Amino acid sequence: MVLSIAVSKGRLLDSFIEILEKAKYPCDNLKKETRKLVIESKEAGLRFILAKPADVPTYVEYGAADLGVVGKDTLMEADKNVAELVDLGYGRCQLVVAIPKALGITNVTDLDFNSRVASKYPRITLEFFNKKGIQVEIIPLNGSIELGPIIGLSEAIVDITETGRTLVENGLVVIDTIMESTSRLIANQVSLKTKRQEVFDLVKAIEGVI
Ligand code: PRP
């Protein structure tokens, strides 16, 4: 039986392709430059579905894809009923709270009451501040979150940082770290039973190379 895998384009896909090929699941078609959104690898018994990162858990929860590859940060934010199978180890980054350096505070507890916090992760952000008993107003954005404090939309941001370069170049500093994230292989709960052998074989092969 063919396994379908929801993945998203970009440099993280290259890391996944590398793992698959080392695990003896050839995916030449996936490396080709194409606008196709569904790509088959007959030799590997895999069908790749090219989705936006935030949509990967949705495809998997509904069974439109048996498996998915997604960052732990995006997975936590999506809060879907899927099984997390493997920590793939790449795409390591931190989800942090950052503020303009000029604000001069070092702790989230020093943020003003009802401070505005811009983020692509409104659910995780709300949970983080609720747990700390800090009242904030969350402003959901879809990208370029660092713009928030620069143009006066928000006092703080919650966003991922990898090298830290984007924060530095936009005059922002980290005042707290919410979580660390890496890419994960996830599965649909039903596919785990109906395609048990195929999923198990792939997981074993991937675990053997990471
Ligand atoms: C991510 C993130 C930061 C940047 C961090 O943005 O939102 O902006 O990467 O990386 P760095 O610490 O290595 O500088 P992405 O490129 O995914 O685009 P986005 O801002 O539209 O989300």
Coordinates of N, CA and C and ligand atoms in Angstrom, one line a residue:
M1 N 0.8 -1.2 0.0 CA 0.0 0.0 0.0 C 0.9 1.3 0.0
V2 N 0.5 2.2 -0.8 CA 1.2 3.5 -0.9 C 1.0 4.3 0.4
L3 N 2.1 4.9 0.9 CA 1.9 5.9 2.0 C 2.0 7.3 1.5
S4 N 1.0 8.1 1.9 CA 1.1 9.5 1.5 C 1.6 10.3 2.6
I5 N 2.5 11.3 2.3 CA 3.2 12.1 3.3 C 3.0 13.6 2.9
A6 N 2.5 14.3 3.9 CA 2.4 15.8 3.7 C 3.7 16.4 4.1
V7 N 4.3 17.2 3.2 CA 5.5 17.9 3.5 C 5.4 19.3 3.0
S8 N 6.3 20.2 3.5 CA 6.3 21.5 2.9 C 7.6 21.8 2.2
K9 N 7.5 22.7 1.2 CA 8.7 23.0 0.4 C 9.7 23.8 1.2
G10 N 10.9 24.0 0.7 CA 11.9 24.8 1.4 C 13.1 24.0 1.8
R11 N 14.0 24.6 2.5 CA 15.3 23.9 2.8 C 15.1 22.8 3.7
L12 N 14.0 22.8 4.6 CA 13.8 21.7 5.5 C 13.4 20.4 4.7
L13 N 12.8 20.6 3.5 CA 12.4 19.4 2.7 C 13.7 18.7 2.2
D14 N 14.7 19.5 1.9 CA 16.0 18.9 1.5 C 16.6 17.9 2.6
S15 N 16.4 18.4 3.9 CA 16.9 17.5 5.0 C 16.1 16.2 5.0
F16 N 14.8 16.3 4.8 CA 14.0 15.1 4.8 C 14.3 14.2 3.7
I17 N 14.5 14.7 2.5 CA 14.9 13.9 1.3 C 16.2 13.2 1.6
E18 N 17.1 13.9 2.2 CA 18.4 13.3 2.5 C 18.2 12.0 3.4
I19 N 17.3 12.2 4.4 CA 17.1 11.1 5.4 C 16.4 9.9 4.6
L20 N 15.4 10.3 3.8 CA 14.7 9.2 3.1 C 15.6 8.4 2.2
E21 N 16.5 9.1 1.5 CA 17.4 8.5 0.5 C 18.4 7.6 1.2
K22 N 18.9 8.0 2.4 CA 19.8 7.2 3.2 C 19.0 6.0 3.7
A23 N 17.7 6.2 3.9 CA 16.9 5.0 4.5 C 16.4 4.1 3.3
K24 N 17.0 4.4 2.1 CA 16.7 3.6 0.9 C 15.2 3.7 0.4
Y25 N 14.7 4.9 0.6 CA 13.4 5.3 0.0 C 13.7 6.4 -1.1
P26 N 14.0 6.0 -2.3 CA 14.4 7.0 -3.3 C 13.3 7.9 -3.7
C27 N 13.6 9.2 -3.8 CA 12.6 10.2 -4.1 C 13.1 11.2 -5.1
D28 N 13.6 10.7 -6.3 CA 14.1 11.6 -7.3 C 13.1 12.6 -7.8
N29 N 11.8 12.2 -8.0 CA 10.8 13.1 -8.5 C 10.6 14.3 -7.6
L30 N 10.8 14.1 -6.3 CA 10.6 15.2 -5.3 C 11.7 16.3 -5.4
K31 N 12.9 15.8 -6.0 CA 14.0 16.8 -6.2 C 13.9 17.6 -7.4
K32 N 13.0 17.2 -8.3 CA 12.8 17.9 -9.6 C 12.1 19.2 -9.4
E33 N 12.5 20.2 -10.1 CA 11.8 21.5 -10.1 C 10.4 21.4 -10.8
T34 N 9.4 21.5 -10.0 CA 8.0 21.4 -10.6 C 7.0 22.2 -9.8
R35 N 5.9 22.4 -10.4 CA 4.8 23.1 -9.7 C 3.7 22.2 -9.2
K36 N 4.0 20.9 -9.5 CA 3.0 19.8 -9.1 C 2.9 19.8 -7.6
L37 N 1.7 19.5 -7.1 CA 1.4 19.5 -5.6 C 1.3 18.1 -5.1
V38 N 1.2 17.1 -6.0 CA 1.3 15.7 -5.6 C 2.3 15.0 -6.4
I39 N 3.3 14.5 -5.7 CA 4.4 13.8 -6.4 C 4.6 12.4 -6.0
E40 N 4.6 11.5 -6.9 CA 4.7 10.1 -6.6 C 6.2 9.6 -6.7
S41 N 6.5 8.7 -5.8 CA 7.8 8.0 -5.9 C 7.4 6.5 -5.9
K42 N 7.2 5.9 -7.1 CA 6.7 4.6 -7.2 C 7.7 3.6 -6.5
E43 N 9.0 3.7 -6.8 CA 10.0 2.8 -6.2 C 9.9 2.8 -4.7
A44 N 9.6 3.9 -4.1 CA 9.6 4.0 -2.6 C 8.2 3.7 -2.1
G45 N 7.2 3.7 -2.9 CA 5.9 3.4 -2.4 C 5.3 4.6 -1.6
L46 N 5.8 5.8 -2.0 CA 5.4 7.0 -1.3 C 4.7 8.0 -2.3
R47 N 3.8 8.8 -1.7 CA 3.2 9.9 -2.4 C 3.3 11.1 -1.6
F48 N 4.0 12.1 -2.1 CA 4.2 13.4 -1.4 C 3.1 14.4 -1.7
I49 N 2.6 15.0 -0.6 CA 1.6 16.1 -0.8 C 2.3 17.4 -0.3
L50 N 2.4 18.3 -1.2 CA 3.1 19.6 -0.9 C 2.2 20.6 -0.3
A51 N 2.3 20.8 1.0 CA 1.3 21.7 1.7 C 2.1 22.8 2.4
K52 N 1.3 23.8 2.9 CA 1.9 24.9 3.7 C 2.2 24.3 5.1
P53 N 3.3 24.7 5.7 CA 3.7 24.0 7.0 C 2.5 24.0 8.0
A54 N 1.8 25.1 8.2 CA 0.7 25.1 9.2 C -0.4 24.2 8.9
D55 N -0.5 23.8 7.6 CA -1.6 22.9 7.2 C -1.3 21.4 7.3
V56 N 0.0 21.1 7.5 CA 0.4 19.7 7.5 C -0.4 18.9 8.6
P57 N -0.5 19.4 9.9 CA -1.3 18.6 10.9 C -2.7 18.4 10.5
T58 N -3.3 19.3 9.7 CA -4.7 19.2 9.3 C -4.9 18.1 8.3
Y59 N -4.0 18.0 7.3 CA -4.1 16.9 6.3 C -4.0 15.6 7.0
V60 N -3.1 15.5 8.0 CA -2.8 14.2 8.7 C -4.0 13.9 9.6
E61 N -4.5 14.9 10.3 CA -5.6 14.6 11.2 C -6.9 14.0 10.4
Y62 N -7.1 14.6 9.3 CA -8.3 14.2 8.5 C -8.0 12.9 7.6
G63 N -6.8 12.5 7.6 CA -6.4 11.3 6.9 C -6.2 11.5 5.4
A64 N -6.1 12.8 5.0 CA -5.9 13.1 3.6 C -4.4 12.8 3.3
A65 N -3.6 12.7 4.4 CA -2.2 12.2 4.3 C -2.0 11.2 5.4
D66 N -1.4 10.1 5.2 CA -1.1 9.1 6.2 C -0.1 9.7 7.2
L67 N 0.9 10.4 6.7 CA 2.0 10.9 7.5 C 2.2 12.3 7.2
G68 N 3.0 13.0 8.0 CA 3.4 14.4 7.8 C 4.7 14.7 8.4
V69 N 5.3 15.8 7.9 CA 6.6 16.2 8.5 C 6.4 17.7 8.8
V70 N 6.6 18.0 10.1 CA 6.2 19.4 10.6 C 7.1 19.7 11.8
G71 N 7.3 21.0 12.0 CA 8.1 21.4 13.2 C 7.2 21.2 14.4
K72 N 7.9 20.9 15.5 CA 7.2 20.7 16.8 C 6.4 22.0 17.2
D73 N 7.0 23.2 16.9 CA 6.3 24.4 17.2 C 4.9 24.5 16.5
T74 N 4.9 24.2 15.2 CA 3.7 24.3 14.4 C 2.7 23.2 14.8
L75 N 3.3 22.0 15.2 CA 2.4 20.9 15.7 C 1.7 21.3 17.0
M76 N 2.5 21.9 17.9 CA 1.9 22.4 19.2 C 0.8 23.4 19.0
E77 N 1.1 24.3 18.0 CA 0.1 25.4 17.8 C -1.1 24.9 17.2
A78 N -1.0 23.9 16.3 CA -2.2 23.3 15.6 C -3.0 22.5 16.5
D79 N -2.4 21.8 17.5 CA -3.2 21.1 18.5 C -4.2 20.1 17.9
K80 N -3.7 19.3 17.0 CA -4.5 18.3 16.3 C -4.4 16.9 16.9
N81 N -5.4 16.0 16.6 CA -5.3 14.7 17.0 C -4.5 13.8 16.1
V82 N -3.2 13.8 16.2 CA -2.3 13.0 15.3 C -1.3 12.4 16.3
A83 N -0.6 11.3 15.7 CA 0.4 10.6 16.5 C 1.8 11.2 16.1
E84 N 2.6 11.5 17.1 CA 4.0 11.9 16.8 C 4.9 10.7 16.9
L85 N 5.6 10.4 15.7 CA 6.3 9.2 15.7 C 7.8 9.3 15.9
V86 N 8.4 10.3 15.2 CA 9.9 10.4 15.2 C 10.3 11.9 15.3
D87 N 11.3 12.1 16.2 CA 12.0 13.4 16.2 C 13.1 13.3 15.2
L88 N 12.9 14.1 14.1 CA 13.8 13.9 12.9 C 15.1 14.7 13.2
G89 N 15.1 15.5 14.2 CA 16.4 16.1 14.7 C 16.9 17.4 13.9
Y90 N 16.4 17.6 12.7 CA 16.8 18.8 12.0 C 15.8 20.0 12.2
G91 N 16.2 21.1 11.6 CA 15.3 22.3 11.7 C 15.2 22.8 13.2
R92 N 16.3 22.7 13.9 CA 16.3 23.1 15.3 C 16.1 24.6 15.4
C93 N 15.2 25.0 16.2 CA 15.0 26.5 16.5 C 14.4 26.7 17.9
Q94 N 14.3 27.9 18.3 CA 13.7 28.2 19.6 C 12.5 29.1 19.4
L95 N 11.5 28.9 20.2 CA 10.3 29.8 20.2 C 10.5 30.7 21.4
V96 N 10.7 32.0 21.1 CA 11.1 32.9 22.1 C 10.1 34.1 22.3
V97 N 10.2 34.8 23.4 CA 9.6 36.1 23.6 C 10.7 37.1 23.4
A98 N 10.5 38.1 22.5 CA 11.5 39.1 22.3 C 10.9 40.5 22.3
I99 N 11.7 41.4 22.8 CA 11.3 42.9 22.8 C 12.4 43.8 22.3
P100 N 12.0 45.0 22.0 CA 13.1 45.9 21.5 C 14.1 46.1 22.6
K101 N 15.4 46.1 22.2 CA 16.5 46.2 23.2 C 16.3 47.5 24.0
A102 N 15.8 48.6 23.3 CA 15.6 49.9 23.9 C 14.6 49.9 25.1
L103 N 13.8 48.9 25.2 CA 12.8 48.8 26.2 C 13.4 48.6 27.6
G104 N 14.6 47.9 27.5 CA 15.4 47.8 28.7 C 14.9 46.8 29.8
I105 N 14.0 45.9 29.5 CA 13.5 45.0 30.5 C 14.1 43.6 30.2
T106 N 14.2 42.8 31.2 CA 14.9 41.5 31.0 C 14.0 40.3 31.4
N107 N 12.8 40.6 31.8 CA 11.9 39.5 32.3 C 10.4 39.8 31.8
V108 N 9.8 38.7 31.4 CA 8.4 38.9 30.9 C 7.5 39.5 32.0
T109 N 7.8 39.3 33.2 CA 7.0 39.8 34.3 C 7.0 41.3 34.4
D110 N 8.0 41.9 33.7 CA 8.2 43.4 33.7 C 7.4 44.0 32.6
L111 N 6.8 43.2 31.7 CA 6.0 43.8 30.6 C 4.8 44.5 31.2
D112 N 4.4 45.6 30.6 CA 3.2 46.4 31.1 C 2.0 45.6 31.1
F113 N 1.0 45.9 31.9 CA -0.3 45.2 31.9 C -0.9 45.4 30.5
N114 N -1.5 44.3 30.0 CA -2.1 44.4 28.6 C -1.1 44.7 27.5
S115 N 0.1 44.4 27.7 CA 1.1 44.6 26.6 C 0.6 43.9 25.3
R116 N 0.9 44.4 24.2 CA 0.5 43.7 22.9 C 1.7 42.8 22.5
V117 N 1.3 41.6 22.2 CA 2.3 40.6 21.7 C 1.9 40.1 20.4
A118 N 2.8 40.3 19.4 CA 2.4 39.8 18.0 C 3.0 38.4 17.8
S119 N 2.3 37.5 17.2 CA 2.8 36.2 17.0 C 2.0 35.4 15.9
K120 N 2.8 34.4 15.3 CA 2.2 33.5 14.4 C 1.7 32.3 15.2
Y121 N 2.0 32.3 16.5 CA 1.6 31.2 17.4 C 0.7 31.7 18.6
P122 N -0.5 32.2 18.2 CA -1.4 32.8 19.2 C -1.8 31.8 20.4
R123 N -2.0 30.5 20.0 CA -2.4 29.5 21.0 C -1.3 29.3 22.1
I124 N -0.1 29.0 21.6 CA 1.0 28.7 22.5 C 1.3 30.0 23.3
T125 N 1.2 31.2 22.7 CA 1.5 32.4 23.3 C 0.5 32.6 24.5
L126 N -0.7 32.4 24.2 CA -1.8 32.6 25.2 C -1.5 31.7 26.4
E127 N -1.2 30.4 26.1 CA -1.0 29.4 27.1 C 0.2 29.8 28.0
F128 N 1.3 30.3 27.3 CA 2.5 30.7 28.1 C 2.2 31.8 29.0
F129 N 1.5 32.9 28.5 CA 1.3 34.0 29.4 C 0.3 33.7 30.5
N130 N -0.8 32.9 30.1 CA -1.8 32.5 31.1 C -1.1 31.8 32.3
K131 N -0.2 30.8 31.9 CA 0.5 30.0 33.0 C 1.2 30.9 33.9
K132 N 1.8 32.0 33.4 CA 2.6 32.9 34.2 C 1.7 34.0 34.9
G133 N 0.4 33.9 34.6 CA -0.5 34.9 35.2 C -0.3 36.3 34.7
I134 N 0.2 36.4 33.4 CA 0.5 37.8 32.9 C -0.6 38.1 31.8
Q135 N -1.2 39.2 32.0 CA -2.3 39.6 31.1 C -1.7 40.3 29.9
V136 N -1.9 39.8 28.7 CA -1.4 40.4 27.4 C -2.5 40.4 26.4
E137 N -2.3 41.2 25.4 CA -3.2 41.2 24.2 C -2.4 40.6 23.1
I138 N -2.9 39.5 22.5 CA -2.2 38.8 21.5 C -2.7 39.3 20.1
I139 N -1.7 39.6 19.3 CA -2.0 40.1 17.9 C -1.6 39.0 16.9
P140 N -2.5 38.2 16.3 CA -2.0 37.2 15.4 C -1.5 37.8 14.1
L141 N -0.4 37.3 13.6 CA 0.2 37.8 12.3 C 0.6 36.5 11.6
N142 N 0.9 36.6 10.3 CA 1.2 35.4 9.5 C 2.7 35.3 9.1
G143 N 3.5 36.4 9.4 CA 4.9 36.3 9.1 C 5.5 37.7 9.4
S144 N 6.9 37.7 9.2 CA 7.6 39.0 9.4 C 7.2 39.6 10.8
I145 N 7.1 38.7 11.8 CA 6.6 39.1 13.1 C 7.5 40.3 13.7
E146 N 8.8 40.2 13.4 CA 9.7 41.2 13.9 C 9.3 42.6 13.6
L147 N 8.5 42.8 12.6 CA 8.0 44.1 12.2 C 7.2 44.8 13.4
G148 N 6.5 43.9 14.1 CA 5.5 44.4 15.2 C 6.1 45.5 16.0
P149 N 7.2 45.3 16.8 CA 7.7 46.4 17.7 C 8.3 47.6 16.9
I150 N 8.8 47.3 15.7 CA 9.5 48.3 14.9 C 8.5 49.4 14.5
I151 N 7.3 49.0 14.1 CA 6.3 49.9 13.6 C 5.3 50.3 14.6
G152 N 5.5 49.8 15.9 CA 4.6 50.2 17.0 C 3.3 49.4 17.0
L153 N 3.3 48.3 16.4 CA 2.0 47.5 16.4 C 2.0 46.7 17.8
S154 N 3.1 46.3 18.3 CA 3.2 45.5 19.5 C 4.4 45.9 20.3
E155 N 4.3 45.6 21.6 CA 5.5 45.8 22.5 C 6.5 44.7 22.4
A156 N 5.9 43.5 22.2 CA 6.7 42.2 22.2 C 6.3 41.3 21.1
I157 N 7.1 40.3 20.8 CA 6.8 39.3 19.8 C 7.0 37.9 20.4
V158 N 6.3 36.9 19.9 CA 6.7 35.5 20.2 C 6.9 34.9 18.8
D159 N 8.2 34.5 18.5 CA 8.5 33.9 17.2 C 9.7 33.0 17.3
I160 N 9.9 32.2 16.2 CA 11.0 31.3 16.3 C 12.3 32.0 15.9
T161 N 13.4 31.6 16.5 CA 14.7 32.1 16.1 C 15.6 30.9 15.9
E162 N 16.5 31.1 14.9 CA 17.4 30.0 14.6 C 18.8 30.5 14.9
T163 N 19.3 31.4 14.0 CA 20.6 31.9 14.2 C 20.6 33.1 15.1
G164 N 19.5 33.8 15.3 CA 19.3 35.0 16.1 C 19.5 36.2 15.2
R165 N 19.9 36.1 14.0 CA 20.3 37.2 13.1 C 19.1 38.2 12.9
T166 N 17.9 37.6 12.6 CA 16.7 38.5 12.3 C 16.4 39.3 13.6
L167 N 16.5 38.8 14.8 CA 16.3 39.5 16.0 C 17.3 40.7 16.1
V168 N 18.6 40.3 16.0 CA 19.6 41.3 16.1 C 19.5 42.5 15.1
E169 N 19.3 42.1 13.9 CA 19.2 43.1 12.8 C 17.9 44.0 12.9
N170 N 17.0 43.6 13.8 CA 15.8 44.4 14.0 C 15.7 45.0 15.4
G171 N 16.9 45.0 16.1 CA 17.0 45.6 17.4 C 16.2 44.9 18.5
L172 N 16.0 43.6 18.4 CA 15.2 42.9 19.4 C 16.1 42.0 20.2
V173 N 15.7 41.7 21.5 CA 16.4 40.8 22.4 C 15.4 39.8 23.0
V174 N 16.0 38.6 23.2 CA 15.1 37.6 23.8 C 15.0 37.8 25.3
I175 N 13.8 37.7 25.9 CA 13.6 37.8 27.3 C 13.1 36.5 27.9
D176 N 12.7 35.6 27.1 CA 12.3 34.3 27.6 C 12.2 33.2 26.4
T177 N 12.4 32.0 26.7 CA 12.3 30.9 25.7 C 11.2 30.0 26.1
I178 N 10.2 29.8 25.2 CA 9.0 29.1 25.5 C 9.3 27.6 25.2
M179 N 9.9 27.3 24.1 CA 10.2 25.9 23.8 C 11.3 25.8 22.7
E180 N 11.9 24.6 22.6 CA 12.8 24.3 21.5 C 12.0 23.4 20.5
S181 N 12.3 23.6 19.2 CA 11.6 22.8 18.2 C 12.5 22.1 17.2
T182 N 12.1 20.9 16.8 CA 12.8 20.3 15.6 C 11.7 19.7 14.8
S183 N 12.0 19.2 13.6 CA 11.0 18.6 12.7 C 10.6 17.2 13.2
R184 N 9.3 16.9 13.1 CA 8.8 15.6 13.6 C 8.0 14.9 12.5
L185 N 8.1 13.6 12.5 CA 7.2 12.8 11.6 C 6.0 12.4 12.4
I186 N 4.8 12.8 11.8 CA 3.6 12.5 12.5 C 2.7 11.6 11.7
A187 N 1.7 11.0 12.3 CA 0.8 10.0 11.5 C -0.6 10.2 11.9
N188 N -1.5 9.8 10.9 CA -2.9 9.8 11.1 C -3.2 8.5 12.0
Q189 N -4.1 8.7 13.0 CA -4.4 7.6 14.0 C -4.9 6.4 13.3
V190 N -5.7 6.5 12.2 CA -6.3 5.3 11.6 C -5.2 4.7 10.7
S191 N -4.4 5.5 10.0 CA -3.4 4.9 9.1 C -2.4 4.0 9.9
L192 N -2.2 4.4 11.2 CA -1.3 3.7 12.1 C -1.7 2.2 12.2
K193 N -3.1 2.0 12.1 CA -3.6 0.7 12.2 C -3.7 0.0 10.8
T194 N -4.3 0.8 9.8 CA -4.6 0.2 8.5 C -3.3 0.0 7.6
K195 N -2.3 0.8 7.9 CA -1.1 0.7 7.1 C 0.1 0.5 8.1
R196 N -0.2 -0.3 9.1 CA 0.8 -0.5 10.2 C 2.1 -0.9 9.7
Q197 N 2.2 -2.0 8.8 CA 3.5 -2.5 8.4 C 4.3 -1.5 7.6
E198 N 3.6 -0.8 6.7 CA 4.3 0.2 5.9 C 4.8 1.4 6.7
V199 N 4.0 1.8 7.7 CA 4.5 2.9 8.6 C 5.6 2.4 9.4
F200 N 5.5 1.2 10.0 CA 6.5 0.7 10.9 C 7.8 0.5 10.1
D201 N 7.8 0.0 8.9 CA 9.0 -0.2 8.1 C 9.7 1.2 7.8
L202 N 8.9 2.2 7.5 CA 9.5 3.5 7.2 C 10.1 4.1 8.5
V203 N 9.4 4.0 9.6 CA 9.9 4.5 10.8 C 11.2 3.9 11.2
K204 N 11.2 2.5 11.1 CA 12.4 1.8 11.4 C 13.6 2.2 10.5
A205 N 13.3 2.4 9.2 CA 14.4 2.7 8.3 C 14.9 4.2 8.6
I206 N 14.0 5.1 8.9 CA 14.4 6.5 9.3 C 15.2 6.5 10.6
E207 N 14.7 5.8 11.6 CA 15.4 5.7 12.8 C 16.8 5.2 12.7
G208 N 17.0 4.3 11.7 CA 18.3 3.7 11.5 C 19.3 4.7 10.9
V209 N 18.8 5.8 10.3 CA 19.8 6.7 9.7 C 19.9 8.0 10.4
I210 N 19.1 8.3 11.4 CA 19.2 9.6 12.1 C 19.9 9.5 13.5
Ligands
PRP1 C1 11.6 32.7 10.6 C2 11.3 33.4 11.9 C3 12.3 34.5 11.9 C4 13.5 33.9 11.2 C5 14.5 33.5 12.3 O1 11.0 33.4 9.5 O2 9.9 33.9 11.8 O3 11.8 35.7 11.2 O4 13.1 32.8 10.5 O5 15.7 33.0 11.8 P1 17.1 33.5 12.3 O6 17.1 33.5 13.8 O7 18.0 32.5 11.7 O8 17.3 34.9 11.7 P2 10.7 32.7 8.2 O9 11.9 32.8 7.2 O10 10.1 31.4 8.4 O11 9.5 33.7 7.6 P3 8.4 34.5 8.3 O12 9.0 35.6 9.1 O13 7.5 35.0 7.2 O14 7.7 33.5 9.3

